[in-house]
Structures are given as structure tokens and as C-alpha cells.
Short mmCIF file of C-alpha atoms in Angstrom, two decimals:
data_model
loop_
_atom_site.label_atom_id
_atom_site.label_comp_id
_atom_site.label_asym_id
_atom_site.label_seq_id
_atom_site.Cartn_x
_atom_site.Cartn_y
_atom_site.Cartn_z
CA UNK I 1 -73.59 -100.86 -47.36
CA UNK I 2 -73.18 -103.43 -44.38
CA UNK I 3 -69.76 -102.97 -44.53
CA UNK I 4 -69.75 -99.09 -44.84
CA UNK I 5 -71.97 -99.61 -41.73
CA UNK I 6 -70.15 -101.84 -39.56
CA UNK I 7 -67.42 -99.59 -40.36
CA UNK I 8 -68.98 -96.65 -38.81
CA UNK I 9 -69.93 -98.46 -36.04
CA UNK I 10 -66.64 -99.35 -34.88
CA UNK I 11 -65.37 -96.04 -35.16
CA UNK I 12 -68.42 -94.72 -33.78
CA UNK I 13 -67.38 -97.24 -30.69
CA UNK I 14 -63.99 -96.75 -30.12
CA UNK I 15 -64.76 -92.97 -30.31
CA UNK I 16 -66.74 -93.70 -27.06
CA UNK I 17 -64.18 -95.43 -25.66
CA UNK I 18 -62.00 -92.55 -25.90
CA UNK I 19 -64.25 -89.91 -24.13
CA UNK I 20 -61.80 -89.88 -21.11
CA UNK I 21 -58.61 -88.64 -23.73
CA UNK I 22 -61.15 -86.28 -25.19
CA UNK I 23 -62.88 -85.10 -21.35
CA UNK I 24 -58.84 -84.06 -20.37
CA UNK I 25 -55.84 -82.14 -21.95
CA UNK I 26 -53.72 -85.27 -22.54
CA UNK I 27 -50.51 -85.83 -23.89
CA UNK I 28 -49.43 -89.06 -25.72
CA UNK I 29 -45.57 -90.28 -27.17
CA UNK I 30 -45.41 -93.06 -29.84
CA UNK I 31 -42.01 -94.46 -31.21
CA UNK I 32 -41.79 -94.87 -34.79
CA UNK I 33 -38.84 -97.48 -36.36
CA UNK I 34 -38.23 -96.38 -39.93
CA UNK I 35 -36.48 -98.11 -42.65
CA UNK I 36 -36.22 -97.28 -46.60
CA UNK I 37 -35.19 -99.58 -48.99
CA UNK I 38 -31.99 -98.28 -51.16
CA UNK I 39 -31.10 -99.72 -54.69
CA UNK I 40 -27.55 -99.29 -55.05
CA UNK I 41 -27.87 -99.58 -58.33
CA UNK I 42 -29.30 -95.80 -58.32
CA UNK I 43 -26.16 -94.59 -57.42
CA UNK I 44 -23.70 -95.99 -59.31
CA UNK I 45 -23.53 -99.98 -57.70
CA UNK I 46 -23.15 -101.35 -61.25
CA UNK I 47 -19.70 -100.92 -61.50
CA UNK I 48 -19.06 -101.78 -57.86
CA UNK I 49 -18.05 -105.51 -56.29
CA UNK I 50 -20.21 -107.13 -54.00
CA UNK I 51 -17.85 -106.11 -51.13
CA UNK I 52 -18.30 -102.36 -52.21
CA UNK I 53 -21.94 -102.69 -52.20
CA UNK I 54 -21.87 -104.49 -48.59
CA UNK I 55 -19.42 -102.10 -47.02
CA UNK I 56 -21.48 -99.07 -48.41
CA UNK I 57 -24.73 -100.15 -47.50
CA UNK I 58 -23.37 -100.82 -43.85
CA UNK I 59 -22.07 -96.72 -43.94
CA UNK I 60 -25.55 -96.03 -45.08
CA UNK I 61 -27.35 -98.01 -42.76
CA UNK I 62 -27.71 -95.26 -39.90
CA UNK I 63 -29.12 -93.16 -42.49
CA UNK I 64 -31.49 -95.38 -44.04
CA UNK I 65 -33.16 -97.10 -40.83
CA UNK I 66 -33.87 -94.39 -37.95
CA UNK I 67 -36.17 -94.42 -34.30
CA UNK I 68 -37.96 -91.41 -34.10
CA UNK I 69 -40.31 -90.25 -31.25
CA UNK I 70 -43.30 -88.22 -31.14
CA UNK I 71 -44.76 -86.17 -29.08
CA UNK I 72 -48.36 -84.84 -29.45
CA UNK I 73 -51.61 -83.41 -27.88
CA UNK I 74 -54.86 -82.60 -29.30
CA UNK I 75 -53.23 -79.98 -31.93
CA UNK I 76 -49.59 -79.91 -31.58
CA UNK I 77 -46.55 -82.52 -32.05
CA UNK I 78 -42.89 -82.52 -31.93
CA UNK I 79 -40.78 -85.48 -34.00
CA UNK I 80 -37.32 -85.96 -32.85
CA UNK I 81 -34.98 -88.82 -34.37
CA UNK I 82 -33.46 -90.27 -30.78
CA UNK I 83 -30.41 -89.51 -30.38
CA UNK I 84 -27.73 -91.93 -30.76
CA UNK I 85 -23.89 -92.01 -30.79
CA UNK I 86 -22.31 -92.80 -34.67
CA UNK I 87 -20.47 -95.56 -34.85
CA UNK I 88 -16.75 -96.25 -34.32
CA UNK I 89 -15.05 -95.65 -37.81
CA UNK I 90 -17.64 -93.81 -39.80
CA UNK I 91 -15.88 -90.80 -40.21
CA UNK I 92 -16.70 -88.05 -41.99
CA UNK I 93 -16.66 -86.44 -45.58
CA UNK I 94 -18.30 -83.75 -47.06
CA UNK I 95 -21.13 -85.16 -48.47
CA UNK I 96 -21.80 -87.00 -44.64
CA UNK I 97 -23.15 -83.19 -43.77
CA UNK I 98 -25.06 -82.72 -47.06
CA UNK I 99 -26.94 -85.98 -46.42
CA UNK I 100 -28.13 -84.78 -43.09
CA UNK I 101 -29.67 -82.02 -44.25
CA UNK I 102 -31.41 -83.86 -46.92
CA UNK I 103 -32.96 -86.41 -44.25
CA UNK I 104 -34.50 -83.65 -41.74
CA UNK I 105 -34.44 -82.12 -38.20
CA UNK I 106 -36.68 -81.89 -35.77
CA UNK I 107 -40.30 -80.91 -36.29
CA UNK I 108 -42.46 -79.10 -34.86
CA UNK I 109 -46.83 -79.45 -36.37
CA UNK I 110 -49.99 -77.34 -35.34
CA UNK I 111 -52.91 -79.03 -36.80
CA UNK I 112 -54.98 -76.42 -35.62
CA UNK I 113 -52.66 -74.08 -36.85
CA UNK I 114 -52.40 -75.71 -40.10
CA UNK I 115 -48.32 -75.22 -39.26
CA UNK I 116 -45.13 -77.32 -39.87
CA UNK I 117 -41.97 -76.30 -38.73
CA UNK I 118 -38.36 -77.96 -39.19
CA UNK I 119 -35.12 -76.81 -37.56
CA UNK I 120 -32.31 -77.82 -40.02
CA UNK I 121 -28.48 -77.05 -39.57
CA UNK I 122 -26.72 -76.67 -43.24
CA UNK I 123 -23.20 -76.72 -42.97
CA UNK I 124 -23.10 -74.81 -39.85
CA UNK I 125 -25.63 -72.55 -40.24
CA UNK I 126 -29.04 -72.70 -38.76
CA UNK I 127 -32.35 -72.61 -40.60
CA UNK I 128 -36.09 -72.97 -39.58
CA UNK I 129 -38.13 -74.17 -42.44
CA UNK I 130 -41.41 -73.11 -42.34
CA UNK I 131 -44.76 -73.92 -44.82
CA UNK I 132 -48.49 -74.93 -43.97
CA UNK I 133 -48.98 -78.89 -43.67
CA UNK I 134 -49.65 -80.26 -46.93
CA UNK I 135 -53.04 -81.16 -48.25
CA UNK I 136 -53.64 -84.72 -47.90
CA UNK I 137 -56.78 -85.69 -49.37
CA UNK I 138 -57.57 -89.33 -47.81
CA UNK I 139 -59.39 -92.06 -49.08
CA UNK I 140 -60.75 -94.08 -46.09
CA UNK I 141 -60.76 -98.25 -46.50
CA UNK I 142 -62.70 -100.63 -44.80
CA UNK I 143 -59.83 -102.62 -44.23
CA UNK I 144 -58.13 -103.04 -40.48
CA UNK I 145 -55.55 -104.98 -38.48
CA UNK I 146 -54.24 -105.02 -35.34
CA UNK I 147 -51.17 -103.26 -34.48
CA UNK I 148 -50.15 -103.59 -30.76
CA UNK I 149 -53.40 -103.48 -28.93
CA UNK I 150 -54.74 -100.97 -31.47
CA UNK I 151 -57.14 -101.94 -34.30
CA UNK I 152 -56.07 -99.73 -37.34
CA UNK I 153 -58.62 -98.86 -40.22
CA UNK I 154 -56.51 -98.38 -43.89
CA UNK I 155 -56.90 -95.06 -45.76
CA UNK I 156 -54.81 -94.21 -48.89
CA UNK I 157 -54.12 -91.12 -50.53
CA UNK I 158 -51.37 -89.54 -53.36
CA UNK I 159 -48.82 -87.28 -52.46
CA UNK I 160 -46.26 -84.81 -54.32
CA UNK I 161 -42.71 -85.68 -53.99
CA UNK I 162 -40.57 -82.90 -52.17
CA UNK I 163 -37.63 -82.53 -55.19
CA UNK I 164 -34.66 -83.10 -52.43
CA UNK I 165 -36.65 -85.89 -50.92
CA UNK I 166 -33.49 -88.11 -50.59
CA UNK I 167 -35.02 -91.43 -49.38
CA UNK I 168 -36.73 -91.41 -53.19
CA UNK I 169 -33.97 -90.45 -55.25
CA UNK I 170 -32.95 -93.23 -58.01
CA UNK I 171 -30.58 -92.84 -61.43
CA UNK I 172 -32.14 -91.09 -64.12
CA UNK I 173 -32.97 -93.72 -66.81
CA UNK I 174 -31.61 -95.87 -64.97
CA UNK I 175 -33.18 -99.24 -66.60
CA UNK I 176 -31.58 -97.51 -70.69
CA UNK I 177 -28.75 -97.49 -69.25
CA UNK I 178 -28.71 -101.30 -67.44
CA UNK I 179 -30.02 -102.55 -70.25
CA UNK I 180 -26.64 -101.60 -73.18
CA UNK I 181 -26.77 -103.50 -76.53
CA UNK I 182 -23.88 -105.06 -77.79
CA UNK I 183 -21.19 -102.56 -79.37
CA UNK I 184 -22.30 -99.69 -77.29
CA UNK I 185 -19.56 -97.72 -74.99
CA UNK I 186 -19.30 -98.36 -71.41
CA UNK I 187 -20.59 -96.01 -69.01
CA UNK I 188 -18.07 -93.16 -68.23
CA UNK I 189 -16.67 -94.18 -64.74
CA UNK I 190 -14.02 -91.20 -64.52
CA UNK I 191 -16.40 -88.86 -62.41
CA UNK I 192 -15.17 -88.71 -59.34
CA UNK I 193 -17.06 -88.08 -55.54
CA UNK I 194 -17.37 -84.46 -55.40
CA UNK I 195 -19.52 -84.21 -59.39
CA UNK I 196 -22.98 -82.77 -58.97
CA UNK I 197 -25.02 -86.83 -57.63
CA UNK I 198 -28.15 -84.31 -58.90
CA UNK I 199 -27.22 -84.42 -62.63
CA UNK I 200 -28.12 -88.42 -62.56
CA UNK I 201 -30.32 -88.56 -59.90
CA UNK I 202 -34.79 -88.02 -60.15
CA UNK I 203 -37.34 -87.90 -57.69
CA UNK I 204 -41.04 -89.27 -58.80
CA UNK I 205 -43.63 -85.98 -59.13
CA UNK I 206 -46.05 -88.28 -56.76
CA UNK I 207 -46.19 -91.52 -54.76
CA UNK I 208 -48.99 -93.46 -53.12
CA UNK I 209 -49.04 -93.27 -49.54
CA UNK I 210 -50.63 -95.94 -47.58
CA UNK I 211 -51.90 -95.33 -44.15
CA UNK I 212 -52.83 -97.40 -40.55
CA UNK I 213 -54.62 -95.26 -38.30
CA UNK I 214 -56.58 -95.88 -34.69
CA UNK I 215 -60.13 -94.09 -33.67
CA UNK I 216 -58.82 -95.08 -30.06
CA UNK I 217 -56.33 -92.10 -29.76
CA UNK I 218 -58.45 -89.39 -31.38
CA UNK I 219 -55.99 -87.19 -32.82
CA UNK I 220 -55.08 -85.99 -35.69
CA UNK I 221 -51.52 -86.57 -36.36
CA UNK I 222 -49.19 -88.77 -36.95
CA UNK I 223 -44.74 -89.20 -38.17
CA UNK I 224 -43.19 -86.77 -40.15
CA UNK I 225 -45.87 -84.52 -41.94
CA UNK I 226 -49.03 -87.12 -42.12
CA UNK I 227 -51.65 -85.53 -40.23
CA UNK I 228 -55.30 -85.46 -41.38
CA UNK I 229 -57.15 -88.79 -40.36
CA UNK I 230 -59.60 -89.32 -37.37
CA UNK I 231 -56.85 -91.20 -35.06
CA UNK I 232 -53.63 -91.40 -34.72
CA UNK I 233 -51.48 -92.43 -37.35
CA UNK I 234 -49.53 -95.52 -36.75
CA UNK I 235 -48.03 -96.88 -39.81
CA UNK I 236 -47.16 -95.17 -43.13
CA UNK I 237 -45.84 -97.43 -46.36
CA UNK I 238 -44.86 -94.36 -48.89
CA UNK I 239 -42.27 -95.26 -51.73
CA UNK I 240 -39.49 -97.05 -50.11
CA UNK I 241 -40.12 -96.08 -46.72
CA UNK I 242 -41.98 -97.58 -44.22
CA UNK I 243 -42.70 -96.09 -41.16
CA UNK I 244 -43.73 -98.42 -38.18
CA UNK I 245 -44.90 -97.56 -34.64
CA UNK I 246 -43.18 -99.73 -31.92
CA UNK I 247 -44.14 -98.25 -28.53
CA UNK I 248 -47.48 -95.66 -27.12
CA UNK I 249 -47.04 -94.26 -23.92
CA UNK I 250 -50.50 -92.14 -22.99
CA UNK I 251 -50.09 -89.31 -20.47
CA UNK I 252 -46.58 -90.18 -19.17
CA UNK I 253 -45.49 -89.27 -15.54
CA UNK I 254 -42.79 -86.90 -17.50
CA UNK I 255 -44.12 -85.26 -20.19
CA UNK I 256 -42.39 -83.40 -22.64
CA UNK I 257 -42.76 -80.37 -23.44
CA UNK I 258 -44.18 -79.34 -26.64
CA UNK I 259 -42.60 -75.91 -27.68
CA UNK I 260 -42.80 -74.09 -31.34
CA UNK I 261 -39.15 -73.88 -32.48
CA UNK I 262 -37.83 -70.12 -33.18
CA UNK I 263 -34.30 -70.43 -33.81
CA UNK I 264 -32.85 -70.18 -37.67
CA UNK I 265 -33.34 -68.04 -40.29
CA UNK I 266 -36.94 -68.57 -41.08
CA UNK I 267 -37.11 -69.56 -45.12
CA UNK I 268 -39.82 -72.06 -47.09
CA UNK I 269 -39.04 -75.40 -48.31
CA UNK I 270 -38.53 -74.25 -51.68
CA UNK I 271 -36.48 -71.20 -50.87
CA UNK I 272 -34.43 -74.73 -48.43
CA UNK I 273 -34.17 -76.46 -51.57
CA UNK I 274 -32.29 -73.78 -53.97
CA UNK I 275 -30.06 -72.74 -50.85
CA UNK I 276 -28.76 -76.58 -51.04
CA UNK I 277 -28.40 -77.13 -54.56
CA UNK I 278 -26.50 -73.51 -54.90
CA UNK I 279 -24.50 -75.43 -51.91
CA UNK I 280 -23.97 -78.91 -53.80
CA UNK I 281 -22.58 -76.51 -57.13
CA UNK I 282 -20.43 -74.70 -54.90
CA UNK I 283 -18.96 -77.75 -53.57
CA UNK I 284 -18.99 -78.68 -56.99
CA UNK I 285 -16.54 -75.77 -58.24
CA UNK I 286 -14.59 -76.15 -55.46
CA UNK I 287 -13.35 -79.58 -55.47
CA UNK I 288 -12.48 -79.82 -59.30
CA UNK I 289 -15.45 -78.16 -61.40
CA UNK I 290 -16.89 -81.90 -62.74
CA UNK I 291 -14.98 -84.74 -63.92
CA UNK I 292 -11.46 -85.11 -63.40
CA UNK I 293 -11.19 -83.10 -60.29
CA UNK I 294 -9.28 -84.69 -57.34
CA UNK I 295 -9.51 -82.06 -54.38
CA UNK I 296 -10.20 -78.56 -54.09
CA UNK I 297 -8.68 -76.11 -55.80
CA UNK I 298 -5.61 -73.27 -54.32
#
């Protein structure tokens, strides 16, 4: 009950503290540094030399660790990965476009609004993906630590997996099929680049999300869709991704504008999913129709 109390308090503090955000229509940006931890063992890496796995995980890197900004008032946000030039040599392929889509454009959230918006480009074609924030259901810790000059209180809650949720992918079964008796075949290695990665690939139905938040900037957001916690959000450890804040800038001299995105065709996230895995079997068909193809078909 102390605790509980001396919890409060602190909040109830650093709530008072941040009367003059609160008296004001302010604007904030924070810079988040994400990074997800890949097993490339999920995706075949078994059956690949050391070198392989290195030169891979290099190609992957830009993918895999990403800066993204936000921008937020009292009820609305944008999040923007900053823009950066790709580096000399990494070519392209087409999977390279597929993969974008599966990480995410910018977004667009309306607390208030109960909103979340994401631009997306799929193979050339634009789409705004539109659903209501998902329901978050918190469990608030007495825990904090400092990050920056912020103290963060811990809160913890479970959260469906989206089903083309990329950074959470891993081989189906992976750990029967690492662990082979004696006198069983080999894995089949004659599928080539362009077979359906869905057939041996499975997301988790849930994962538990742990969250750092701060009273100090009283608003209810924070990266990517976590929203829901008295302050703002700045660290999220979900899975294999971790999702750090790096740099708060409170009312800057240029602010950005916050604007609700209206170009795409407007679909949901499920309706998103089925138009990319109708995409992925198309691609499929085309170069080779499963194992033993070797380019596309004439």
C-alpha cells in the first residue's frame, strides 16, 4: 500500500509539473531507434555458411534497425521512418518491394478519434489502411527508471499478433526440424527464391509487450500503434523488437504539421493482408509455380 501510494504521488507530482503543456496547445517530436533481433535460422540459415549468414544479415540490416520520428499533440500523431538514402550495392529484387510493405508507411493516430491510419505503396499502387487503434488493456507497475531526463513508470500488457507482422515471423516447427535423428532425409533444399516464404513461416497469436512511459509529457501516445497510458510512451520491448527513444524536442520553433492522410484506396488491415498474400501467390505462379522454377514464365 506504501508503494501503491508513493506511486501515486509521483505521478500525482509530475502531473503538476506539467500544467504549463496542459494550460497551451503544444506540440512535441521524439525520435525512436528501433532494432529487432532476426534468427536466420527461421529462414532457411541452416544450410547456409557463415559468410552467407554475415552477408545476408548486412542486406537485412536497413530493414531490421530503423529511426523513426514522431510527431504528436494532445490527440493526434504522425510516425515517419527518416528518410535515408539505401546503400551503394543493395540492389533490388522482387521480394526487396514485398518486404517494404510488410514493415509499414507512415502513420497517422487520433486518440481522441480512436483512429489509425497507414499510407502503404504495394507494388506501385497506393493504399491507405484504415482500422480503430487496438485495445490495449495495461497493467501499470510500480517499477521506474530514468530514461534521458525522464523518469519512466513500467506497465505491461498482451497483444494479438498482426498475421503479416514480419519482424515476428520464424520457421514453422522450426526446433522438429533442427533437431533430425539419425537415418532421417535431409531437408529438401531445391526450392528456390520465388516459393511461397508463407508456407514455412508462423507468426505467434500474442506477445507480451512491455512498456516505459513518463507522467511529465501528459499524452497519450506513443511509436507505432501503442497509445493508451497516462504519458508518453518512451520505450516498447515487444517480441524481438525493441523500440527506444533517443531525442524529445517540446514545442519546436518549426513544427510540423500534423495532417490526416487521404490518399490510397482506403481498405482494413485484414482486407491489406489478403491483397498481399493473393500478391506473394501471384508472384508465386509467375516465376515457376513452386519448386523447380528458375524465372518467370513466357
Amino acid at each position: 500500500m506504501k508503494t501503491l501510494f508513493s506511486r501515486l504521488s509521483s505521478i500525482v507530482l509530475m502531473l503538476f509539473v506539467s500544467l504549463s503543456l496542459n494550460a497551451q496547445e503544444f506540440q512535441g517530436q521524439a525520435t525512436y531507434h528501433t532494432k529487432t533481433t532476426m534468427d536466420m535460422g527461421d529462414f532457411g540459415g541452416g544450410q547456409m555458411s557463415d559468410q552467407q549468414k554475415k552477408q545476408i544479415a548486412e542486406r537485412m540490416k536497413s530493414m531490421l534497425e530503423k529511426t523513426y520520428v514522431l510527431n504528436f499533440n494532445r490527440s493526434e500523431s504522425t510516425y515517419k521512418e527518416e528518410e535515408k538514402l539505401d546503400a551503394p550495392g543493395s540492389g533490388s529484387s522482387p521480394w526487396r518491394g514485398m518486404m517494404s510493405s510488410f514493415t509499414g508507411g507512415p502513420q497517422y493516430k487520433n486518440v481522441k478519434d480512436n483512429v489509425i491510419l497507414q499510407e502503404q505503396e504495394f507494388f506501385g499502387k497506393q493504399f491507405l489502411v484504415k482500422d480503430s487503434l487496438p485495445t490495449l488493456e495495461w497493467k501499470l507497475g510500480s517499477e521506474t527508471k530514468k530514461i534521458g531526463q525522464y523518469t519512466c513508470f513500467k506497465a505491461t500488457t498482451t497483444k494479438p499478433v498482426d498475421e503479416m507482422d514480419f519482424m515476428s515471423m520464424r520457421r514453422r516447427g522450426r526446433k522438429d526440424n533442427d533437431e533430425k535423428k539419425e537415418g532421417e532425409e535431409t531437408t529438401d533444399t531445391t526450392k528456390t527464391e520465388f516459393d511461397n516464404p508463407l508456407d514455412e513461416l508462423e507468426v505467434p497469436k500474442f506477445v507480451i509487450v512491455t512498456a516505459w512511459y513518463t507522467p511529465q509529457i501528459p499524452v497519450s501516445t506513443g511509436p507505432g500503434e501503442y497509445h493508451g497510458l497516462p504519458g508518453l510512451i518512451l520505450e516498447i520491448q515487444a517480441d524481438r523488437t525493441v523500440i527506444l527513444c533517443t531525442k524529445i524536442v517540446m514545442n519546436p520553433q518549426e513544427k510540423e504539421e500534423i495532417n490526416k492522410p487521404d490518399t490510397g484506396e482506403v481498405v482494413t488491415r485484414e482486407a491489406y493482408n489478403t491483397i498481399m498474400k493473393e500478391k506473394i501467390e501471384e508472384m508465386r505462379q509467375m516465376y515457376g509455380g513452386g519448386r523447380g522454377g528458375r524465372g518467370p514464365r513466357h
